[in-house]
PDB file of C-alpha atoms and ligand atoms in Angstrom:
ATOM      1  CA  MET K   1      16.956 -40.085 -33.280  1.00 59.00           C
ATOM      2  CA  PRO K   2      14.297 -39.708 -30.548  1.00 63.00           C
ATOM      3  CA  LEU K   3      14.449 -36.585 -28.434  1.00 67.00           C
ATOM      4  CA  THR K   4      15.072 -36.995 -24.744  1.00 70.00           C
ATOM      5  CA  PRO K   5      12.319 -35.222 -22.938  1.00 67.00           C
ATOM      6  CA  PRO K   6      13.539 -32.881 -20.245  1.00 69.00           C
ATOM      7  CA  ALA K   7      13.241 -34.295 -16.693  1.00 88.00           C
ATOM      8  CA  THR K   8      10.321 -33.515 -14.506  1.00 88.00           C
ATOM      9  CA  ALA K   9      11.175 -30.763 -11.917  1.00 95.00           C
ATOM     10  CA  ILE K  10       7.993 -30.842  -9.942  1.00 97.00           C
ATOM     11  CA  ARG K  11       5.222 -33.447  -9.548  1.00 97.00           C
ATOM     12  CA  VAL K  12       2.300 -32.912  -7.374  1.00 97.00           C
ATOM     13  CA  GLU K  13      -0.078 -36.060  -7.084  1.00 97.00           C
ATOM     14  CA  ASN K  14      -3.599 -35.948  -5.641  1.00 97.00           C
ATOM     15  CA  VAL K  15      -2.992 -33.392  -3.095  1.00 98.00           C
ATOM     16  CA  CYS K  16      -5.807 -32.423  -0.772  1.00 98.00           C
ATOM     17  CA  HIS K  17      -5.646 -29.747   1.898  1.00 98.00           C
ATOM     18  CA  ARG K  18      -8.372 -28.508   4.235  1.00 98.00           C
ATOM     19  CA  PHE K  19      -8.549 -25.645   6.757  1.00 97.00           C
ATOM     20  CA  GLY K  20     -11.236 -26.942   9.075  1.00 96.00           C
ATOM     21  CA  SER K  21     -14.171 -27.868   6.940  1.00 96.00           C
ATOM     22  CA  ASN K  22     -12.840 -25.601   3.924  1.00 97.00           C
ATOM     23  CA  THR K  23     -11.339 -27.858   1.310  1.00 97.00           C
ATOM     24  CA  VAL K  24      -8.817 -25.697  -0.365  1.00 98.00           C
ATOM     25  CA  LEU K  25      -6.861 -28.082  -2.514  1.00 98.00           C
ATOM     26  CA  ASN K  26      -9.135 -30.870  -3.895  1.00 97.00           C
ATOM     27  CA  ASN K  27      -7.181 -33.714  -5.230  1.00 97.00           C
ATOM     28  CA  LEU K  28      -4.860 -31.537  -7.227  1.00 98.00           C
ATOM     29  CA  SER K  29      -2.190 -32.899  -9.555  1.00 97.00           C
ATOM     30  CA  LEU K  30       0.320 -31.085 -11.574  1.00 96.00           C
ATOM     31  CA  THR K  31       3.521 -31.895 -13.305  1.00 96.00           C
ATOM     32  CA  VAL K  32       6.261 -29.171 -14.251  1.00 96.00           C
ATOM     33  CA  PRO K  33       9.028 -30.181 -16.470  1.00 94.00           C
ATOM     34  CA  GLN K  34      12.603 -28.833 -15.712  1.00 94.00           C
ATOM     35  CA  GLY K  35      13.157 -25.323 -16.990  1.00 94.00           C
ATOM     36  CA  THR K  36       9.430 -24.503 -17.285  1.00 94.00           C
ATOM     37  CA  ILE K  37       8.082 -21.281 -15.867  1.00 96.00           C
ATOM     38  CA  ILE K  38       4.500 -21.864 -14.961  1.00 97.00           C
ATOM     39  CA  ALA K  39       2.069 -19.164 -13.882  1.00 97.00           C
ATOM     40  CA  LEU K  40      -0.671 -19.956 -11.520  1.00 97.00           C
ATOM     41  CA  LEU K  41      -3.698 -17.764 -12.220  1.00 97.00           C
ATOM     42  CA  GLY K  42      -7.126 -17.779 -10.551  1.00 95.00           C
ATOM     43  CA  PRO K  43      -9.562 -16.024  -8.294  1.00 93.00           C
ATOM     44  CA  SER K  44      -8.894 -14.966  -4.859  1.00 95.00           C
ATOM     45  CA  GLY K  45      -9.168 -17.726  -2.403  1.00 96.00           C
ATOM     46  CA  CYS K  46      -8.863 -20.626  -4.958  1.00 96.00           C
ATOM     47  CA  GLY K  47      -5.765 -22.013  -3.329  1.00 97.00           C
ATOM     48  CA  LYS K  48      -2.882 -20.504  -5.117  1.00 97.00           C
ATOM     49  CA  SER K  49      -0.799 -19.560  -2.170  1.00 97.00           C
ATOM     50  CA  THR K  50      -1.742 -22.704  -0.262  1.00 98.00           C
ATOM     51  CA  LEU K  51      -0.262 -24.635  -3.234  1.00 98.00           C
ATOM     52  CA  LEU K  52       2.833 -22.597  -3.159  1.00 97.00           C
ATOM     53  CA  LYS K  53       3.337 -23.020   0.704  1.00 97.00           C
ATOM     54  CA  LEU K  54       2.889 -26.797   0.206  1.00 97.00           C
ATOM     55  CA  LEU K  55       5.666 -26.780  -2.478  1.00 98.00           C
ATOM     56  CA  ALA K  56       7.864 -24.733  -0.158  1.00 96.00           C
ATOM     57  CA  GLY K  57       7.329 -27.004   2.899  1.00 96.00           C
ATOM     58  CA  LEU K  58       5.563 -24.310   4.927  1.00 95.00           C
ATOM     59  CA  LEU K  59       2.334 -26.429   4.974  1.00 97.00           C
ATOM     60  CA  HIS K  60       1.742 -30.157   4.990  1.00 97.00           C
ATOM     61  CA  PRO K  61      -1.150 -31.465   2.943  1.00 97.00           C
ATOM     62  CA  ASP K  62      -3.753 -33.883   4.364  1.00 97.00           C
ATOM     63  CA  ALA K  63      -3.238 -36.300   1.500  1.00 97.00           C
ATOM     64  CA  GLY K  64      -1.133 -36.784  -1.656  1.00 98.00           C
ATOM     65  CA  GLN K  65       2.486 -36.758  -2.619  1.00 98.00           C
ATOM     66  CA  VAL K  66       5.109 -34.235  -3.958  1.00 98.00           C
ATOM     67  CA  PHE K  67       8.281 -35.036  -5.831  1.00 97.00           C
ATOM     68  CA  PHE K  68      11.108 -32.608  -6.823  1.00 97.00           C
ATOM     69  CA  GLY K  69      12.800 -34.449  -9.709  1.00 95.00           C
ATOM     70  CA  THR K  70      13.117 -38.050  -8.368  1.00 93.00           C
ATOM     71  CA  GLN K  71      13.193 -37.002  -4.676  1.00 95.00           C
ATOM     72  CA  LYS K  72      10.024 -37.370  -2.608  1.00 96.00           C
ATOM     73  CA  VAL K  73       9.457 -34.303  -0.557  1.00 97.00           C
ATOM     74  CA  VAL K  74       6.028 -34.997   0.714  1.00 97.00           C
ATOM     75  CA  ASP K  75       4.219 -38.364   1.293  1.00 95.00           C
ATOM     76  CA  GLY K  76       2.041 -39.267   4.218  1.00 90.00           C
ATOM     77  CA  ARG K  77       3.530 -37.907   7.298  1.00 90.00           C
ATOM     78  CA  PHE K  78       6.838 -37.400   5.677  1.00 95.00           C
ATOM     79  CA  SER K  79       7.734 -33.767   4.813  1.00 95.00           C
ATOM     80  CA  LEU K  80      11.294 -32.600   3.677  1.00 97.00           C
ATOM     81  CA  PRO K  81      12.003 -29.437   5.649  1.00 95.00           C
ATOM     82  CA  PRO K  82      12.021 -26.178   3.704  1.00 93.00           C
ATOM     83  CA  GLU K  83      15.755 -25.656   3.947  1.00 91.00           C
ATOM     84  CA  LYS K  84      16.466 -28.961   2.381  1.00 93.00           C
ATOM     85  CA  ARG K  85      14.254 -28.453  -0.629  1.00 95.00           C
ATOM     86  CA  ASP K  86      16.883 -26.380  -2.729  1.00 95.00           C
ATOM     87  CA  LEU K  87      14.388 -23.619  -3.539  1.00 96.00           C
ATOM     88  CA  GLY K  88      14.081 -19.781  -3.451  1.00 96.00           C
ATOM     89  CA  MET K  89      10.927 -17.921  -2.798  1.00 96.00           C
ATOM     90  CA  VAL K  90       9.756 -14.421  -3.412  1.00 96.00           C
ATOM     91  CA  PHE K  91       6.675 -13.178  -1.506  1.00 92.00           C
ATOM     92  CA  GLN K  92       4.442 -10.197  -2.138  1.00 89.00           C
ATOM     93  CA  ASP K  93       5.663  -8.262   0.947  1.00 88.00           C
ATOM     94  CA  TYR K  94       9.450  -8.736   0.251  1.00 83.00           C
ATOM     95  CA  ALA K  95       9.923 -10.304   3.724  1.00 91.00           C
ATOM     96  CA  LEU K  96      13.397  -9.019   4.144  1.00 96.00           C
ATOM     97  CA  TRP K  97      15.174  -8.965   7.600  1.00 96.00           C
ATOM     98  CA  PRO K  98      15.095  -5.343   8.622  1.00 95.00           C
ATOM     99  CA  HIS K  99      18.112  -5.443  10.957  1.00 96.00           C
ATOM    100  CA  MET K 100      20.370  -6.887   8.141  1.00 97.00           C
ATOM    101  CA  THR K 101      22.164  -5.108   5.453  1.00 98.00           C
ATOM    102  CA  VAL K 102      21.140  -5.792   1.801  1.00 98.00           C
ATOM    103  CA  ALA K 103      24.404  -7.985   1.560  1.00 98.00           C
ATOM    104  CA  GLN K 104      23.556  -9.913   4.855  1.00 97.00           C
ATOM    105  CA  ASN K 105      19.907 -10.552   3.594  1.00 98.00           C
ATOM    106  CA  VAL K 106      21.142 -11.867   0.318  1.00 98.00           C
ATOM    107  CA  ALA K 107      23.984 -14.002   1.860  1.00 98.00           C
ATOM    108  CA  PHE K 108      21.555 -15.826   4.238  1.00 96.00           C
ATOM    109  CA  PRO K 109      20.760 -18.822   1.941  1.00 96.00           C
ATOM    110  CA  LEU K 110      24.511 -19.361   1.193  1.00 97.00           C
ATOM    111  CA  GLN K 111      25.206 -19.242   4.911  1.00 95.00           C
ATOM    112  CA  MET K 112      22.550 -21.827   5.473  1.00 92.00           C
ATOM    113  CA  ARG K 113      24.347 -23.934   2.793  1.00 93.00           C
ATOM    114  CA  GLY K 114      27.652 -23.466   4.772  1.00 94.00           C
ATOM    115  CA  ILE K 115      29.272 -21.603   1.845  1.00 96.00           C
ATOM    116  CA  ALA K 116      32.652 -19.892   2.996  1.00 96.00           C
ATOM    117  CA  ARG K 117      32.789 -16.196   3.415  1.00 94.00           C
ATOM    118  CA  PRO K 118      35.022 -15.173   0.366  1.00 94.00           C
ATOM    119  CA  LEU K 119      32.814 -17.295  -2.115  1.00 96.00           C
ATOM    120  CA  ARG K 120      29.673 -15.936  -0.396  1.00 97.00           C
ATOM    121  CA  GLN K 121      30.720 -12.259  -0.809  1.00 96.00           C
ATOM    122  CA  GLN K 122      31.563 -12.962  -4.518  1.00 97.00           C
ATOM    123  CA  ARG K 123      28.002 -14.593  -5.148  1.00 98.00           C
ATOM    124  CA  VAL K 124      26.198 -11.962  -3.169  1.00 98.00           C
ATOM    125  CA  LEU K 125      27.704  -9.255  -5.426  1.00 97.00           C
ATOM    126  CA  ALA K 126      27.028 -11.112  -8.534  1.00 97.00           C
ATOM    127  CA  ALA K 127      23.302 -11.663  -7.412  1.00 97.00           C
ATOM    128  CA  LEU K 128      22.964  -7.998  -6.668  1.00 98.00           C
ATOM    129  CA  ASP K 129      24.506  -7.051  -9.917  1.00 96.00           C
ATOM    130  CA  ARG K 130      21.987  -9.337 -11.738  1.00 95.00           C
ATOM    131  CA  VAL K 131      19.107  -7.424 -10.201  1.00 96.00           C
ATOM    132  CA  GLY K 132      20.610  -3.832 -10.885  1.00 95.00           C
ATOM    133  CA  LEU K 133      21.508  -3.224  -7.255  1.00 96.00           C
ATOM    134  CA  ALA K 134      25.382  -3.210  -7.400  1.00 94.00           C
ATOM    135  CA  ASP K 135      26.546  -0.711  -4.864  1.00 93.00           C
ATOM    136  CA  PHE K 136      23.600  -1.120  -2.597  1.00 97.00           C
ATOM    137  CA  GLU K 137      25.015  -3.799  -0.306  1.00 96.00           C
ATOM    138  CA  GLN K 138      25.429  -1.823   2.707  1.00 97.00           C
ATOM    139  CA  ARG K 139      21.987  -0.219   2.813  1.00 97.00           C
ATOM    140  CA  ARG K 140      19.195  -1.537   5.129  1.00 97.00           C
ATOM    141  CA  PRO K 141      15.785  -2.368   3.742  1.00 97.00           C
ATOM    142  CA  TYR K 142      14.211   0.798   5.210  1.00 96.00           C
ATOM    143  CA  GLU K 143      16.745   2.842   3.062  1.00 97.00           C
ATOM    144  CA  LEU K 144      15.218   1.366  -0.120  1.00 96.00           C
ATOM    145  CA  SER K 145      12.143   1.772  -2.240  1.00 94.00           C
ATOM    146  CA  GLY K 146       9.447  -0.996  -2.568  1.00 93.00           C
ATOM    147  CA  GLY K 147      10.774  -1.809  -5.987  1.00 94.00           C
ATOM    148  CA  GLN K 148      14.498  -1.951  -4.705  1.00 96.00           C
ATOM    149  CA  GLN K 149      13.313  -4.110  -1.725  1.00 96.00           C
ATOM    150  CA  GLN K 150      11.754  -6.565  -4.066  1.00 95.00           C
ATOM    151  CA  ARG K 151      14.987  -6.766  -6.136  1.00 96.00           C
ATOM    152  CA  VAL K 152      16.836  -7.719  -2.990  1.00 97.00           C
ATOM    153  CA  ALA K 153      14.322 -10.382  -2.266  1.00 97.00           C
ATOM    154  CA  LEU K 154      14.830 -11.611  -5.873  1.00 97.00           C
ATOM    155  CA  ALA K 155      18.678 -11.540  -5.428  1.00 97.00           C
ATOM    156  CA  ARG K 156      18.235 -13.531  -2.126  1.00 98.00           C
ATOM    157  CA  ALA K 157      16.055 -16.162  -3.906  1.00 97.00           C
ATOM    158  CA  ILE K 158      18.514 -16.752  -6.831  1.00 97.00           C
ATOM    159  CA  VAL K 159      21.886 -16.345  -5.000  1.00 98.00           C
ATOM    160  CA  ALA K 160      22.256 -20.177  -4.182  1.00 97.00           C
ATOM    161  CA  GLU K 161      21.131 -21.063  -7.734  1.00 96.00           C
ATOM    162  CA  PRO K 162      18.350 -23.232  -6.443  1.00 96.00           C
ATOM    163  CA  GLN K 163      16.475 -25.999  -8.638  1.00 95.00           C
ATOM    164  CA  ILE K 164      13.152 -24.345  -7.988  1.00 97.00           C
ATOM    165  CA  LEU K 165      11.855 -20.703  -7.753  1.00 98.00           C
ATOM    166  CA  LEU K 166       8.505 -19.910  -6.168  1.00 98.00           C
ATOM    167  CA  PHE K 167       6.836 -16.490  -6.601  1.00 98.00           C
ATOM    168  CA  ASP K 168       3.695 -15.386  -4.733  1.00 97.00           C
ATOM    169  CA  GLU K 169       2.447 -12.317  -6.513  1.00 96.00           C
ATOM    170  CA  PRO K 170       5.879 -10.468  -6.160  1.00 95.00           C
ATOM    171  CA  LEU K 171       4.827  -7.402  -7.994  1.00 95.00           C
ATOM    172  CA  SER K 172       1.414  -6.709  -6.762  1.00 92.00           C
ATOM    173  CA  ASN K 173       2.621  -4.184  -4.056  1.00 91.00           C
ATOM    174  CA  LEU K 174       4.297  -2.156  -6.719  1.00 92.00           C
ATOM    175  CA  ASP K 175       2.659   0.756  -8.884  1.00 92.00           C
ATOM    176  CA  ARG K 176       2.008   0.046 -12.599  1.00 91.00           C
ATOM    177  CA  ASP K 177       4.984   1.344 -14.161  1.00 91.00           C
ATOM    178  CA  LEU K 178       7.340  -0.275 -11.776  1.00 92.00           C
ATOM    179  CA  ARG K 179       5.471  -3.516 -12.205  1.00 93.00           C
ATOM    180  CA  GLU K 180       5.980  -3.440 -15.916  1.00 92.00           C
ATOM    181  CA  THR K 181       9.589  -2.655 -15.715  1.00 93.00           C
ATOM    182  CA  LEU K 182      10.344  -5.274 -13.008  1.00 93.00           C
ATOM    183  CA  CYS K 183       8.200  -7.956 -14.779  1.00 94.00           C
ATOM    184  CA  THR K 184      10.179  -7.374 -18.012  1.00 93.00           C
ATOM    185  CA  GLU K 185      13.485  -7.564 -16.100  1.00 93.00           C
ATOM    186  CA  MET K 186      12.490 -10.670 -14.328  1.00 94.00           C
ATOM    187  CA  ALA K 187      11.253 -12.399 -17.525  1.00 93.00           C
ATOM    188  CA  VAL K 188      14.750 -11.899 -18.942  1.00 93.00           C
ATOM    189  CA  LEU K 189      16.483 -13.054 -15.791  1.00 94.00           C
ATOM    190  CA  LEU K 190      14.439 -16.127 -15.377  1.00 94.00           C
ATOM    191  CA  ARG K 191      15.104 -17.165 -18.991  1.00 91.00           C
ATOM    192  CA  GLN K 192      18.704 -16.695 -18.528  1.00 92.00           C
ATOM    193  CA  LEU K 193      18.698 -18.686 -15.413  1.00 94.00           C
ATOM    194  CA  GLY K 194      16.662 -21.543 -16.970  1.00 93.00           C
ATOM    195  CA  THR K 195      15.344 -22.472 -13.478  1.00 95.00           C
ATOM    196  CA  THR K 196      11.981 -24.086 -12.991  1.00 97.00           C
ATOM    197  CA  ALA K 197       9.572 -21.665 -11.553  1.00 97.00           C
ATOM    198  CA  VAL K 198       5.988 -21.549 -10.145  1.00 98.00           C
ATOM    199  CA  TYR K 199       4.706 -17.914 -10.312  1.00 97.00           C
ATOM    200  CA  VAL K 200       1.449 -16.987  -8.696  1.00 97.00           C
ATOM    201  CA  THR K 201      -0.304 -13.941  -9.988  1.00 95.00           C
ATOM    202  CA  HIS K 202      -3.657 -12.217 -10.591  1.00 90.00           C
ATOM    203  CA  ASP K 203      -2.513 -10.553 -13.695  1.00 92.00           C
ATOM    204  CA  GLN K 204      -2.968 -12.129 -17.054  1.00 92.00           C
ATOM    205  CA  GLN K 205      -0.428  -9.819 -18.837  1.00 92.00           C
ATOM    206  CA  GLU K 206       2.150 -10.458 -16.278  1.00 93.00           C
ATOM    207  CA  ALA K 207       1.585 -14.285 -16.611  1.00 95.00           C
ATOM    208  CA  GLU K 208       1.870 -13.960 -20.308  1.00 93.00           C
ATOM    209  CA  ALA K 209       4.990 -11.822 -20.060  1.00 93.00           C
ATOM    210  CA  LEU K 210       6.836 -14.263 -17.845  1.00 94.00           C
ATOM    211  CA  ALA K 211       5.592 -17.830 -18.197  1.00 95.00           C
ATOM    212  CA  HIS K 212       5.888 -20.775 -20.643  1.00 95.00           C
ATOM    213  CA  ALA K 213       2.342 -22.027 -19.545  1.00 95.00           C
ATOM    214  CA  ILE K 214      -0.479 -20.658 -17.450  1.00 97.00           C
ATOM    215  CA  ALA K 215      -2.287 -22.955 -15.027  1.00 97.00           C
ATOM    216  CA  ARG K 216      -5.804 -21.775 -14.348  1.00 97.00           C
ATOM    217  CA  MET K 217      -6.853 -22.728 -10.888  1.00 97.00           C
ATOM    218  CA  LYS K 218     -10.496 -22.671  -9.597  1.00 95.00           C
ATOM    219  CA  GLN K 219     -11.727 -23.965  -6.142  1.00 95.00           C
ATOM    220  CA  GLY K 220      -8.761 -26.046  -5.444  1.00 96.00           C
ATOM    221  CA  VAL K 221      -8.160 -27.699  -8.735  1.00 96.00           C
ATOM    222  CA  ILE K 222      -6.280 -26.861 -11.890  1.00 97.00           C
ATOM    223  CA  GLU K 223      -8.939 -26.532 -14.546  1.00 96.00           C
ATOM    224  CA  ARG K 224      -6.808 -25.831 -17.602  1.00 95.00           C
ATOM    225  CA  ILE K 225      -3.338 -25.168 -18.793  1.00 95.00           C
ATOM    226  CA  ASP K 226      -2.647 -22.797 -21.642  1.00 94.00           C
ATOM    227  CA  TYR K 227       0.727 -23.054 -23.349  1.00 90.00           C
ATOM    228  CA  LEU K 228       2.321 -19.754 -24.499  1.00 89.00           C
ATOM    229  CA  GLN K 229       5.343 -21.266 -25.969  1.00 65.00           C
ATOM    230  CA  LYS K 230       5.616 -24.891 -27.026  1.00 50.00           C
ATOM    231  CA  PRO K 231       7.921 -26.415 -24.448  1.00 47.00           C
ATOM    232  CA  ALA K 232       9.599 -29.709 -25.412  1.00 46.00           C
ATOM    233  CA  VAL K 233       7.310 -31.534 -23.090  1.00 48.00           C
ATOM    234  CA  SER K 234       4.090 -29.971 -21.837  1.00 50.00           C
ATOM    235  CA  PRO K 235       3.265 -29.620 -18.233  1.00 54.00           C
ATOM    236  CA  PHE K 236       0.067 -31.500 -17.650  1.00 53.00           C
ATOM    237  CA  VAL K 237      -2.645 -32.108 -15.133  1.00 54.00           C
ATOM    238  CA  ALA K 238      -2.391 -35.853 -14.320  1.00 48.00           C
TER     239      ALA K 238
HETATM  240  N1  ATP T   1      -3.984 -20.496   7.725  1.00 78.76           N
HETATM  241  C1  ATP T   1      -5.319 -20.604   7.300  1.00 78.76           C
HETATM  242  N2  ATP T   1      -6.205 -20.800   8.031  1.00 78.76           N
HETATM  243  C2  ATP T   1      -7.485 -21.049   7.750  1.00 78.76           C
HETATM  244  N3  ATP T   1      -7.941 -20.826   6.323  1.00 78.76           N
HETATM  245  C3  ATP T   1      -6.953 -20.436   5.427  1.00 78.76           C
HETATM  246  C4  ATP T   1      -5.609 -20.302   5.939  1.00 78.76           C
HETATM  247  N4  ATP T   1      -4.942 -19.874   4.920  1.00 78.76           N
HETATM  248  C5  ATP T   1      -5.760 -19.773   3.879  1.00 78.76           C
HETATM  249  N5  ATP T   1      -7.012 -20.112   4.148  1.00 78.76           N
HETATM  250  C6  ATP T   1      -8.213 -20.270   3.363  1.00 78.76           C
HETATM  251  O1  ATP T   1      -7.916 -21.086   2.241  1.00 78.76           O
HETATM  252  C7  ATP T   1      -8.455 -20.631   1.155  1.00 78.76           C
HETATM  253  C8  ATP T   1      -7.365 -20.408   0.017  1.00 78.76           C
HETATM  254  O2  ATP T   1      -6.357 -19.463   0.472  1.00 78.76           O
HETATM  255  P1  ATP T   1      -5.220 -19.060  -0.422  1.00 78.76           P
HETATM  256  O3  ATP T   1      -4.423 -18.117   0.407  1.00 78.76           O
HETATM  257  O4  ATP T   1      -4.459 -20.198  -1.008  1.00 78.76           O
HETATM  258  O5  ATP T   1      -5.792 -18.382  -1.549  1.00 78.76           O
HETATM  259  P2  ATP T   1      -5.311 -17.532  -2.953  1.00 78.76           P
HETATM  260  O6  ATP T   1      -5.656 -18.234  -4.092  1.00 78.76           O
HETATM  261  O7  ATP T   1      -3.845 -17.479  -2.672  1.00 78.76           O
HETATM  262  O8  ATP T   1      -5.925 -16.205  -2.796  1.00 78.76           O
HETATM  263  P3  ATP T   1      -5.288 -14.683  -3.143  1.00 78.76           P
HETATM  264  O9  ATP T   1      -5.329 -14.576  -4.657  1.00 78.76           O
HETATM  265  O10 ATP T   1      -6.402 -13.856  -2.495  1.00 78.76           O
HETATM  266  O11 ATP T   1      -3.973 -14.586  -2.626  1.00 78.76           O
HETATM  267  C9  ATP T   1      -9.209 -19.205   1.308  1.00 78.76           C
HETATM  268  O12 ATP T   1     -10.506 -19.575   1.618  1.00 78.76           O
HETATM  269  C10 ATP T   1      -8.488 -18.774   2.631  1.00 78.76           C
HETATM  270  O13 ATP T   1      -9.395 -18.035   3.486  1.00 78.76           O
HETATM  271 MG1   MG T   2      -2.521 -15.883  -2.298  1.00 78.76          MG
END
């Protein structure tokens, strides 16, 4: 009996992006099957964050198309707004709202989706529990360590159970020991969730610990993809 290949979660087709005369993404294509964690590795300035922002809807490319599943999210002038893309994002600098409590920060994506308060509270507590921060819900970000703040950002990214998770060097502000601990915990969590993820990092070891495949980027293109575990269907550069 033929195996049914997993659906494609992300398809980037021939995307170009320039800042002035600087061509940052140069006809880049990438396909990521559902449930795959793909690490984006490459030298500073090669376009990793630009590609991630484009997936998040924070930037619009000069040319090319992007699909999430069968839904077109970028084409020509059309761009699906970030809040409609069903994704969660974790940045290097945590990006928590300082005036809000931990619980309010984590609840925000649920509020945006119109989830009623009782269910919201339940899901916030469950997400905080998953990242090891049960009992921290009434604290403010300034009352937390860097590692704890990044756990809050992670809880906020997963709380609405989005289809896609995007990470831009989430561990690079943390010291080495903490980076290793959080990296291991995130690897377990991401596998439990089974969510498709694009994970930007400079760190080969981090990529190997977390990802199913490593896409090596250079000067705006993906040069090569290394598979760390054999996924049912390989991500590929079209
Ligand atoms: N808003 C912007 N305006 C002009 N140029 C930009 C802008 N954002 C990024 N760039 C340029 O685009 C190129 C790619 O930047 P990008 O942030 O995608 O690199 P990166 O691979 O994420 O690098 P790093 O590993 O240092 O984070 C760089 O040359 C950068 O200077
Ligand atoms: Mg970057």
